[in-house]
């Protein structure tokens, strides 16, 4: 069995149910597990000394960005329904189509997985947009995603998103739900067959999950069948809900209740149910989530970019609700999300309402608890050796490494990543990944997608009207001398 000793100025270990900071500490890895955490021991194991760095449990990303993120196109371009983020009737009538080829779909997953690793994320539950899809995600791209996760060494929970319906907008700007229940139920059965086939692959690093799309277009039959199949397998279910006024309105009109009441009523809420984003929850909704043993997935960056925030993280934590974290948008930077999560909680509840460790706990222990995994999110003997090494050479250090992390670091400071005891990133290089070539390929693919936006935007305006430039543009011939 391979034995490796990692040492650094700071090691975030775990004792008696909480993280503990070791200054000048060590982690001994044996095989895929942590064997020891504490002061540097006398050992014949191979030693890697990271110096001024933090050895942190790898981050658990419950809403892990897994495509070339189209939400950044809406950063200054709103409302979304006028900017290609809700299908117009005319696009639906002409027949929605896949805007990426199967190869492009496979590539973007592999590209995104590498970016997650770069940001110190060691466990990922992928999320992607369905706006550019013919309908939902495919088993083929998830087979490719499983291959990519296996090759890169990422720990993943995989399941193609499926849906019984979607939203369309008419010329007056009215958004309504449209359904194709048979297609959604077929998607669910395909997802269940995929789940049974891949669960436990790569020595257990690849697990199954279920990913029904957003709540406002999930039919009762879809929710009940999802709950039954996921329950049989013991697999997590991620159900987006409580994330917009439009969603609340559509659920109220169709079911006469809040999204959480709808889920609870259909028996579709319980342990292993992961709920992004909770920004539109009532106090009663939070209590229902807690009492069901379900978990909230907090994604501060994407919420803040849309002017939303959780009200509030301190309140959810003091109620005893399990809160994990998700990146959900570009960049998939968990450190940025933790830092913003602190800011957001202070805006919601006052400057002394929260400390850094609440967000650090959510990104590690909270995510692990949401998945029912006591071997993840902590560095303790017996836990999986999933470790992010954050280099502090560019940081202005405070006396505390977690406070340094949230005030002075970003995902780009992650230097090495270990998953399942394997060094999957070394000095920012991921074996088998040609970063420069992949980044230019990703940009070209994204540019081709952007060029297709007029086809699925209300009124089919030109690109310059969908994506309004910041300043007047002067474009020049790059070859002119
Ligand atoms: Zn999300």
Short mmCIF file of C-alpha atoms and ligand atoms in Angstrom, two decimals:
data_model
loop_
_atom_site.label_atom_id
_atom_site.label_comp_id
_atom_site.label_asym_id
_atom_site.label_seq_id
_atom_site.Cartn_x
_atom_site.Cartn_y
_atom_site.Cartn_z
CA UNK A 1 0.00 0.00 0.00
CA UNK A 2 1.32 3.46 -0.92
CA UNK A 3 2.11 5.63 2.09
CA UNK A 4 2.67 9.36 1.69
CA UNK A 5 3.22 11.99 4.35
CA UNK A 6 2.06 15.52 3.51
CA UNK A 7 3.27 18.36 5.73
CA UNK A 8 2.52 22.09 5.75
CA UNK A 9 2.32 25.14 7.96
CA UNK A 10 -1.42 24.57 8.41
CA UNK A 11 -3.40 21.33 8.44
CA UNK A 12 -7.14 21.37 9.02
CA UNK A 13 -7.83 18.10 10.81
CA UNK A 14 -10.87 16.85 12.68
CA UNK A 15 -11.50 15.84 16.30
CA UNK A 16 -14.59 15.28 18.43
CA UNK A 17 -17.05 16.28 15.72
CA UNK A 18 -15.34 19.48 14.54
CA UNK A 19 -12.44 20.70 12.46
CA UNK A 20 -9.23 21.42 14.35
CA UNK A 21 -6.24 23.45 13.13
CA UNK A 22 -2.75 21.96 13.41
CA UNK A 23 0.05 24.48 12.97
CA UNK A 24 3.08 22.70 11.48
CA UNK A 25 1.03 19.58 10.91
CA UNK A 26 1.03 16.43 8.84
CA UNK A 27 -1.37 14.09 7.09
CA UNK A 28 -0.38 10.50 6.43
CA UNK A 29 -2.13 8.89 3.46
CA UNK A 30 -2.30 5.10 3.20
CA UNK A 31 -3.93 3.86 0.01
CA UNK A 32 -7.19 5.81 -0.46
CA UNK A 33 -7.52 6.80 3.20
CA UNK A 34 -6.18 9.21 5.76
CA UNK A 35 -4.18 7.19 8.31
CA UNK A 36 -2.96 9.93 10.62
CA UNK A 37 -3.28 13.70 11.23
CA UNK A 38 -1.21 15.61 13.77
CA UNK A 39 2.35 16.72 14.47
CA UNK A 40 4.95 15.51 11.99
CA UNK A 41 5.61 11.86 12.95
CA UNK A 42 8.73 9.77 12.53
CA UNK A 43 7.91 7.62 9.50
CA UNK A 44 9.57 6.03 6.51
CA UNK A 45 6.73 7.17 4.23
CA UNK A 46 7.59 9.36 1.27
CA UNK A 47 7.26 13.00 2.44
CA UNK A 48 6.00 16.02 0.52
CA UNK A 49 6.43 19.30 2.35
CA UNK A 50 4.14 22.07 1.07
CA UNK A 51 5.61 24.78 3.31
CA UNK A 52 3.42 27.89 3.66
CA UNK A 53 0.17 26.22 2.63
CA UNK A 54 -3.13 24.96 4.00
CA UNK A 55 -3.95 21.26 3.77
CA UNK A 56 -7.73 21.36 3.74
CA UNK A 57 -10.33 18.66 3.33
CA UNK A 58 -11.35 18.79 -0.33
CA UNK A 59 -14.55 20.72 -0.96
CA UNK A 60 -17.91 19.01 -1.51
CA UNK A 61 -19.79 20.73 -4.34
CA UNK A 62 -23.46 19.75 -4.34
CA UNK A 63 -24.32 21.92 -7.39
CA UNK A 64 -21.07 21.65 -9.31
CA UNK A 65 -20.83 23.64 -12.51
CA UNK A 66 -20.51 21.10 -15.35
CA UNK A 67 -20.94 23.12 -18.53
CA UNK A 68 -19.71 26.31 -20.19
CA UNK A 69 -21.79 28.53 -17.98
CA UNK A 70 -24.43 30.45 -19.90
CA UNK A 71 -25.69 32.34 -16.84
CA UNK A 72 -22.69 34.68 -17.13
CA UNK A 73 -24.21 35.90 -20.41
CA UNK A 74 -27.09 37.29 -18.37
CA UNK A 75 -24.86 39.21 -15.97
CA UNK A 76 -25.82 42.59 -17.46
CA UNK A 77 -28.49 41.35 -19.85
CA UNK A 78 -31.98 41.13 -18.42
CA UNK A 79 -34.75 40.20 -18.05
CA UNK A 80 -33.79 36.57 -18.76
CA UNK A 81 -36.99 35.88 -20.72
CA UNK A 82 -35.97 38.52 -23.28
CA UNK A 83 -32.41 37.18 -23.43
CA UNK A 84 -32.75 33.54 -24.44
CA UNK A 85 -33.26 32.10 -20.95
CA UNK A 86 -36.89 31.12 -21.49
CA UNK A 87 -37.95 29.48 -24.75
CA UNK A 88 -40.32 31.63 -26.82
CA UNK A 89 -43.42 29.93 -28.32
CA UNK A 90 -41.85 30.31 -31.77
CA UNK A 91 -38.77 28.25 -30.80
CA UNK A 92 -40.92 25.52 -29.26
CA UNK A 93 -43.16 25.38 -32.36
CA UNK A 94 -40.20 25.05 -34.72
CA UNK A 95 -38.84 22.22 -32.60
CA UNK A 96 -36.13 22.67 -30.01
CA UNK A 97 -32.81 21.10 -30.93
CA UNK A 98 -29.46 20.24 -29.39
CA UNK A 99 -27.20 23.26 -29.79
CA UNK A 100 -24.11 21.16 -29.06
CA UNK A 101 -22.96 17.97 -30.78
CA UNK A 102 -22.52 14.80 -28.68
CA UNK A 103 -18.74 15.38 -28.80
CA UNK A 104 -19.18 18.94 -27.54
CA UNK A 105 -21.42 17.74 -24.70
CA UNK A 106 -18.83 15.18 -23.66
CA UNK A 107 -16.01 17.71 -23.94
CA UNK A 108 -17.68 20.34 -21.78
CA UNK A 109 -18.16 17.83 -18.95
CA UNK A 110 -14.50 16.80 -19.03
CA UNK A 111 -13.43 20.44 -19.24
CA UNK A 112 -15.69 21.39 -16.32
CA UNK A 113 -14.48 18.47 -14.18
CA UNK A 114 -10.88 19.60 -14.63
CA UNK A 115 -11.90 23.13 -13.57
CA UNK A 116 -13.57 21.75 -10.43
CA UNK A 117 -10.36 19.94 -9.49
CA UNK A 118 -8.39 23.14 -10.08
CA UNK A 119 -10.60 24.80 -7.48
CA UNK A 120 -10.01 22.16 -4.82
CA UNK A 121 -13.38 20.47 -5.29
CA UNK A 122 -12.99 16.75 -4.66
CA UNK A 123 -16.64 15.61 -4.61
CA UNK A 124 -18.95 16.94 -7.31
CA UNK A 125 -22.63 16.60 -8.17
CA UNK A 126 -22.71 18.12 -11.68
CA UNK A 127 -25.28 20.71 -12.76
CA UNK A 128 -25.76 22.17 -16.23
CA UNK A 129 -28.29 24.32 -18.05
CA UNK A 130 -31.07 22.76 -20.13
CA UNK A 131 -31.82 25.94 -22.10
CA UNK A 132 -29.61 24.89 -25.01
CA UNK A 133 -30.83 21.29 -25.01
CA UNK A 134 -33.44 19.63 -27.16
CA UNK A 135 -35.10 18.53 -23.93
CA UNK A 136 -32.98 17.01 -21.16
CA UNK A 137 -29.54 15.56 -20.58
CA UNK A 138 -28.58 12.25 -22.20
CA UNK A 139 -27.24 8.97 -20.91
CA UNK A 140 -24.52 9.10 -23.60
CA UNK A 141 -23.01 12.31 -22.25
CA UNK A 142 -23.13 10.89 -18.72
CA UNK A 143 -21.35 7.73 -19.83
CA UNK A 144 -18.69 10.08 -21.21
CA UNK A 145 -18.79 12.05 -17.95
CA UNK A 146 -18.19 8.86 -15.96
CA UNK A 147 -15.19 8.08 -18.19
CA UNK A 148 -13.86 11.61 -17.67
CA UNK A 149 -14.30 11.46 -13.89
CA UNK A 150 -12.58 8.10 -13.81
CA UNK A 151 -9.63 9.34 -15.88
CA UNK A 152 -9.25 12.65 -14.01
CA UNK A 153 -9.71 11.05 -10.59
CA UNK A 154 -12.66 13.24 -9.50
CA UNK A 155 -15.19 11.86 -7.00
CA UNK A 156 -18.66 12.31 -8.50
CA UNK A 157 -22.32 11.56 -8.12
CA UNK A 158 -23.76 11.33 -11.63
CA UNK A 159 -27.23 11.34 -13.12
CA UNK A 160 -28.64 12.96 -16.27
CA UNK A 161 -31.22 15.66 -15.59
CA UNK A 162 -34.74 14.83 -16.77
CA UNK A 163 -37.95 16.81 -16.85
CA UNK A 164 -41.66 16.52 -17.50
CA UNK A 165 -41.97 20.12 -18.56
CA UNK A 166 -40.41 23.45 -19.27
CA UNK A 167 -41.24 27.12 -19.39
CA UNK A 168 -42.18 29.14 -22.42
CA UNK A 169 -42.78 32.83 -22.83
CA UNK A 170 -45.26 34.53 -25.17
CA UNK A 171 -44.90 37.91 -26.85
CA UNK A 172 -46.45 39.71 -23.84
CA UNK A 173 -43.78 38.31 -21.54
CA UNK A 174 -46.11 35.87 -19.80
CA UNK A 175 -44.25 32.74 -18.71
CA UNK A 176 -46.18 29.49 -18.54
CA UNK A 177 -45.37 25.82 -18.01
CA UNK A 178 -45.64 23.33 -20.87
CA UNK A 179 -45.55 19.58 -20.38
CA UNK A 180 -44.45 16.34 -21.99
CA UNK A 181 -44.89 13.95 -19.12
CA UNK A 182 -44.24 10.76 -21.10
CA UNK A 183 -40.87 12.10 -22.20
CA UNK A 184 -39.97 13.03 -18.65
CA UNK A 185 -40.91 9.62 -17.26
CA UNK A 186 -38.87 7.91 -20.00
CA UNK A 187 -35.97 10.18 -19.07
CA UNK A 188 -36.33 9.09 -15.45
CA UNK A 189 -36.32 5.37 -16.36
CA UNK A 190 -33.21 5.92 -18.51
CA UNK A 191 -31.58 7.79 -15.62
CA UNK A 192 -32.45 4.93 -13.23
CA UNK A 193 -30.90 2.34 -15.59
CA UNK A 194 -27.79 4.52 -15.86
CA UNK A 195 -27.67 4.86 -12.07
CA UNK A 196 -27.82 1.10 -11.52
CA UNK A 197 -25.09 0.58 -14.11
CA UNK A 198 -22.53 3.12 -12.87
CA UNK A 199 -23.09 3.18 -9.10
CA UNK A 200 -19.88 2.10 -7.37
CA UNK A 201 -17.64 2.33 -10.44
CA UNK A 202 -13.96 3.36 -10.10
CA UNK A 203 -13.60 1.77 -6.68
CA UNK A 204 -16.71 3.58 -5.41
CA UNK A 205 -15.56 7.00 -6.56
CA UNK A 206 -18.46 7.17 -9.02
CA UNK A 207 -21.89 7.05 -7.45
CA UNK A 208 -25.40 7.55 -8.74
CA UNK A 209 -27.73 10.48 -8.15
CA UNK A 210 -31.11 11.61 -9.48
CA UNK A 211 -31.56 15.05 -11.01
CA UNK A 212 -35.17 16.02 -11.77
CA UNK A 213 -35.14 19.51 -13.24
CA UNK A 214 -36.66 22.49 -11.47
CA UNK A 215 -39.76 21.96 -9.36
CA UNK A 216 -42.21 24.18 -11.28
CA UNK A 217 -42.41 21.69 -14.15
CA UNK A 218 -42.13 18.40 -12.25
CA UNK A 219 -45.41 16.49 -12.33
CA UNK A 220 -46.64 14.51 -9.35
CA UNK A 221 -45.96 11.23 -11.17
CA UNK A 222 -42.35 12.27 -11.80
CA UNK A 223 -41.77 13.26 -8.17
CA UNK A 224 -43.29 10.08 -6.76
CA UNK A 225 -41.40 7.78 -9.13
CA UNK A 226 -38.14 9.66 -8.46
CA UNK A 227 -38.65 9.26 -4.71
CA UNK A 228 -39.34 5.54 -5.12
CA UNK A 229 -36.36 4.77 -7.38
CA UNK A 230 -33.86 6.92 -5.47
CA UNK A 231 -35.13 5.51 -2.17
CA UNK A 232 -34.60 1.93 -3.39
CA UNK A 233 -31.03 2.72 -4.38
CA UNK A 234 -30.22 5.00 -1.44
CA UNK A 235 -29.12 7.60 -3.98
CA UNK A 236 -29.30 11.36 -3.45
CA UNK A 237 -31.83 13.50 -5.34
CA UNK A 238 -31.14 17.10 -6.21
CA UNK A 239 -34.25 19.19 -6.71
CA UNK A 240 -33.94 22.87 -7.56
CA UNK A 241 -36.62 24.86 -5.76
CA UNK A 242 -37.29 28.12 -3.92
CA UNK A 243 -35.15 30.09 -6.34
CA UNK A 244 -37.41 32.63 -8.05
CA UNK A 245 -40.71 34.51 -7.92
CA UNK A 246 -41.65 32.96 -11.28
CA UNK A 247 -41.21 29.49 -9.78
CA UNK A 248 -43.28 30.32 -6.69
CA UNK A 249 -46.04 31.71 -8.92
CA UNK A 250 -46.13 28.72 -11.25
CA UNK A 251 -46.23 26.23 -8.36
CA UNK A 252 -48.92 28.23 -6.55
CA UNK A 253 -51.07 28.43 -9.70
CA UNK A 254 -50.76 24.71 -10.44
CA UNK A 255 -50.70 23.16 -6.96
CA UNK A 256 -51.98 25.86 -4.60
CA UNK A 257 -49.01 25.71 -2.25
CA UNK A 258 -45.30 26.49 -1.87
CA UNK A 259 -42.74 24.30 -3.67
CA UNK A 260 -41.70 22.67 -0.39
CA UNK A 261 -45.31 21.92 0.54
CA UNK A 262 -45.71 20.36 -2.91
CA UNK A 263 -42.63 18.15 -2.44
CA UNK A 264 -43.65 17.10 1.06
CA UNK A 265 -47.20 16.34 -0.06
CA UNK A 266 -45.95 14.01 -2.81
CA UNK A 267 -43.57 12.17 -0.50
CA UNK A 268 -40.65 13.68 -2.37
CA UNK A 269 -38.64 15.11 0.51
CA UNK A 270 -36.37 13.33 2.93
CA UNK A 271 -32.77 12.54 3.81
CA UNK A 272 -30.53 12.70 0.70
CA UNK A 273 -32.81 15.30 -0.90
CA UNK A 274 -30.59 18.26 -1.79
CA UNK A 275 -32.32 21.55 -2.43
CA UNK A 276 -30.66 24.46 -4.23
CA UNK A 277 -31.17 27.48 -3.65
CA UNK A 278 -33.61 28.37 -0.89
CA UNK A 279 -33.45 32.11 -1.55
CA UNK A 280 -37.26 32.32 -1.68
CA UNK A 281 -38.06 30.10 1.30
CA UNK A 282 -40.38 31.02 4.14
CA UNK A 283 -39.63 30.20 7.77
CA UNK A 284 -42.15 27.37 7.55
CA UNK A 285 -40.37 26.01 4.44
CA UNK A 286 -37.06 25.88 6.33
CA UNK A 287 -38.76 23.98 9.18
CA UNK A 288 -40.27 21.48 6.74
CA UNK A 289 -36.88 20.89 5.10
CA UNK A 290 -35.22 20.39 8.47
CA UNK A 291 -37.93 18.10 9.81
CA UNK A 292 -37.73 15.95 6.67
CA UNK A 293 -33.97 15.60 7.11
CA UNK A 294 -33.35 17.18 3.69
CA UNK A 295 -30.51 19.65 3.01
CA UNK A 296 -30.20 23.12 1.61
CA UNK A 297 -27.60 23.78 -1.09
CA UNK A 298 -26.23 27.29 -0.66
CA UNK A 299 -24.73 28.88 -3.80
CA UNK A 300 -23.90 32.46 -2.79
CA UNK A 301 -22.25 33.64 -6.02
CA UNK A 302 -25.00 32.70 -8.43
CA UNK A 303 -27.69 33.99 -6.07
CA UNK A 304 -25.91 37.31 -5.51
CA UNK A 305 -25.39 37.84 -9.23
CA UNK A 306 -29.17 37.75 -9.58
CA UNK A 307 -29.69 40.07 -6.65
CA UNK A 308 -30.81 37.28 -4.31
CA UNK A 309 -29.54 35.93 -1.03
CA UNK A 310 -30.34 33.33 1.56
CA UNK A 311 -32.33 34.77 4.48
CA UNK A 312 -30.37 33.57 6.15
CA UNK A 313 -27.51 31.14 6.65
CA UNK A 314 -27.15 31.86 10.41
CA UNK A 315 -30.87 31.33 10.85
CA UNK A 316 -30.82 28.00 8.98
CA UNK A 317 -27.83 26.81 11.00
CA UNK A 318 -29.33 27.82 14.33
CA UNK A 319 -32.49 25.88 13.39
CA UNK A 320 -30.39 22.75 12.89
CA UNK A 321 -30.84 22.59 9.13
CA UNK A 322 -28.11 20.83 7.13
CA UNK A 323 -26.50 23.29 4.71
CA UNK A 324 -24.03 22.29 1.98
CA UNK A 325 -22.50 24.43 -0.74
CA UNK A 326 -22.60 24.60 -4.53
CA UNK A 327 -20.65 26.59 -7.10
CA UNK A 328 -23.32 26.46 -9.83
CA UNK A 329 -21.76 29.22 -11.92
CA UNK A 330 -18.47 30.31 -13.46
CA UNK A 331 -15.94 30.40 -11.95
CA UNK A 332 -16.50 27.23 -9.90
CA UNK A 333 -14.55 28.78 -7.05
CA UNK A 334 -15.62 27.41 -3.66
CA UNK A 335 -13.31 29.78 -1.81
CA UNK A 336 -15.01 32.77 -3.46
CA UNK A 337 -18.40 31.26 -2.62
CA UNK A 338 -17.43 30.84 1.04
CA UNK A 339 -16.17 34.43 1.24
CA UNK A 340 -19.31 35.76 -0.40
CA UNK A 341 -21.43 33.56 1.86
CA UNK A 342 -20.02 35.36 4.89
CA UNK A 343 -20.72 38.75 3.30
CA UNK A 344 -24.23 37.75 2.34
CA UNK A 345 -25.09 36.45 5.81
CA UNK A 346 -23.85 39.71 7.34
CA UNK A 347 -26.00 41.75 4.96
CA UNK A 348 -28.98 39.59 5.87
CA UNK A 349 -28.46 39.28 9.62
CA UNK A 350 -25.92 41.82 10.78
CA UNK A 351 -22.13 42.08 10.93
CA UNK A 352 -21.61 39.70 13.87
CA UNK A 353 -24.09 37.05 12.76
CA UNK A 354 -21.63 34.64 11.20
CA UNK A 355 -17.96 33.62 11.19
CA UNK A 356 -15.79 32.06 8.50
CA UNK A 357 -15.94 28.58 9.98
CA UNK A 358 -19.70 28.38 9.31
CA UNK A 359 -19.03 28.57 5.58
CA UNK A 360 -15.99 26.31 5.77
CA UNK A 361 -18.10 23.74 7.61
CA UNK A 362 -20.83 24.00 4.95
CA UNK A 363 -18.34 23.42 2.11
CA UNK A 364 -16.90 20.34 3.82
CA UNK A 365 -18.88 18.71 6.66
CA UNK A 366 -22.26 20.09 5.54
CA UNK A 367 -21.92 18.64 2.05
CA UNK A 368 -20.77 15.32 3.48
CA UNK A 369 -23.71 15.19 5.90
CA UNK A 370 -26.12 16.03 3.08
CA UNK A 371 -24.79 12.99 1.21
CA UNK A 372 -24.83 10.77 4.29
CA UNK A 373 -21.04 10.39 4.08
CA UNK A 374 -19.01 10.54 7.29
CA UNK A 375 -15.86 9.60 5.35
CA UNK A 376 -15.81 12.87 3.35
CA UNK A 377 -15.25 16.54 4.18
CA UNK A 378 -12.83 15.89 7.07
CA UNK A 379 -9.24 14.84 7.56
CA UNK A 380 -9.34 12.14 10.23
CA UNK A 381 -8.01 8.57 10.31
CA UNK A 382 -10.32 6.37 8.24
CA UNK A 383 -11.72 9.17 6.08
CA UNK A 384 -11.12 9.29 2.34
CA UNK A 385 -7.86 11.03 1.47
CA UNK A 386 -9.52 13.93 -0.39
CA UNK A 387 -7.31 16.97 0.15
CA UNK A 388 -6.97 20.45 -1.33
CA UNK A 389 -3.57 22.11 -0.91
CA UNK A 390 -3.88 25.90 -0.92
CA UNK A 391 -0.64 27.76 -1.49
CA UNK A 392 -0.23 30.84 0.69
CA UNK A 393 2.78 32.36 -1.04
CA UNK A 394 0.57 35.12 -2.53
CA UNK A 395 -1.52 35.59 0.61
CA UNK A 396 -1.31 38.21 3.34
CA UNK A 397 -1.77 35.86 6.29
CA UNK A 398 -3.96 36.53 9.31
CA UNK A 399 -3.22 34.56 12.49
CA UNK A 400 -5.83 31.97 11.39
CA UNK A 401 -5.71 29.87 8.20
CA UNK A 402 -9.50 29.73 7.64
CA UNK A 403 -9.73 33.52 7.95
CA UNK A 404 -6.73 33.80 5.62
CA UNK A 405 -8.44 31.50 3.14
CA UNK A 406 -11.61 33.63 3.03
CA UNK A 407 -9.90 37.03 3.03
CA UNK A 408 -6.79 36.44 0.97
CA UNK A 409 -7.18 33.41 -1.33
CA UNK A 410 -9.12 32.29 -4.37
CA UNK A 411 -9.51 29.06 -6.26
CA UNK A 412 -6.42 29.96 -8.27
CA UNK A 413 -4.30 29.45 -5.15
CA UNK A 414 -5.12 25.74 -5.08
CA UNK A 415 -1.83 24.08 -5.92
CA UNK A 416 -2.32 20.34 -5.47
CA UNK A 417 -5.36 18.11 -5.10
CA UNK A 418 -5.52 14.58 -3.74
CA UNK A 419 -8.61 12.42 -4.22
CA UNK A 420 -8.94 8.86 -2.92
CA UNK A 421 -5.26 9.06 -2.02
CA UNK A 422 -4.27 9.88 -5.60
CA UNK A 423 -2.50 13.11 -6.53
CA UNK A 424 -4.86 14.31 -9.28
CA UNK A 425 -3.32 17.78 -9.60
CA UNK A 426 0.33 18.64 -9.03
CA UNK A 427 1.59 22.23 -9.16
CA UNK A 428 -1.65 23.18 -10.97
CA UNK A 429 -1.09 20.57 -13.69
CA UNK A 430 -3.63 17.79 -14.14
CA UNK A 431 -2.11 14.66 -15.69
CA UNK A 432 -3.56 13.99 -19.14
CA UNK A 433 -5.03 17.50 -19.52
CA UNK A 434 -3.65 19.97 -22.05
CA UNK A 435 -4.97 23.07 -20.32
CA UNK A 436 -4.18 25.66 -23.00
CA UNK A 437 -5.65 23.58 -25.80
CA UNK A 438 -8.77 22.71 -23.77
CA UNK A 439 -9.36 26.34 -22.86
CA UNK A 440 -9.22 27.53 -26.45
CA UNK A 441 -11.48 24.66 -27.51
CA UNK A 442 -13.95 25.59 -24.76
CA UNK A 443 -13.98 29.23 -25.85
CA UNK A 444 -14.61 28.32 -29.49
CA UNK A 445 -17.44 26.01 -28.45
CA UNK A 446 -18.97 28.70 -26.23
CA UNK A 447 -18.72 31.23 -29.08
CA UNK A 448 -20.63 28.86 -31.37
CA UNK A 449 -23.36 28.51 -28.76
CA UNK A 450 -23.62 32.27 -28.31
CA UNK A 451 -24.04 32.64 -32.08
CA UNK A 452 -27.18 30.44 -31.84
CA UNK A 453 -28.87 32.62 -29.20
CA UNK A 454 -31.15 34.57 -31.57
CA UNK A 455 -32.88 31.33 -32.57
CA UNK A 456 -34.20 30.72 -29.07
CA UNK A 457 -34.69 34.33 -27.95
CA UNK A 458 -38.07 36.02 -27.90
CA UNK A 459 -38.58 37.98 -31.15
CA UNK A 460 -35.28 36.57 -32.52
CA UNK A 461 -33.29 39.82 -32.24
CA UNK A 462 -29.66 40.06 -33.39
CA UNK A 463 -26.88 39.23 -30.94
CA UNK A 464 -26.06 42.90 -30.36
CA UNK A 465 -29.56 43.42 -28.94
CA UNK A 466 -29.49 40.31 -26.74
CA UNK A 467 -26.05 41.00 -25.34
CA UNK A 468 -25.82 44.74 -24.90
CA UNK A 469 -22.18 45.86 -24.84
CA UNK A 470 -20.77 47.84 -21.93
CA UNK A 471 -19.38 50.69 -24.09
CA UNK A 472 -19.47 51.64 -27.75
CA UNK A 473 -17.41 49.11 -29.68
CA UNK A 474 -14.68 49.79 -32.23
CA UNK A 475 -13.51 46.55 -33.80
CA UNK A 476 -10.29 46.68 -35.77
CA UNK A 477 -8.47 44.43 -38.18
CA UNK A 478 -5.95 42.60 -36.00
CA UNK A 479 -3.50 42.27 -38.89
CA UNK A 480 -3.43 45.94 -39.89
CA UNK A 481 -0.05 47.51 -39.34
ZN1 LIG B 1 -28.47 25.78 -9.31
#
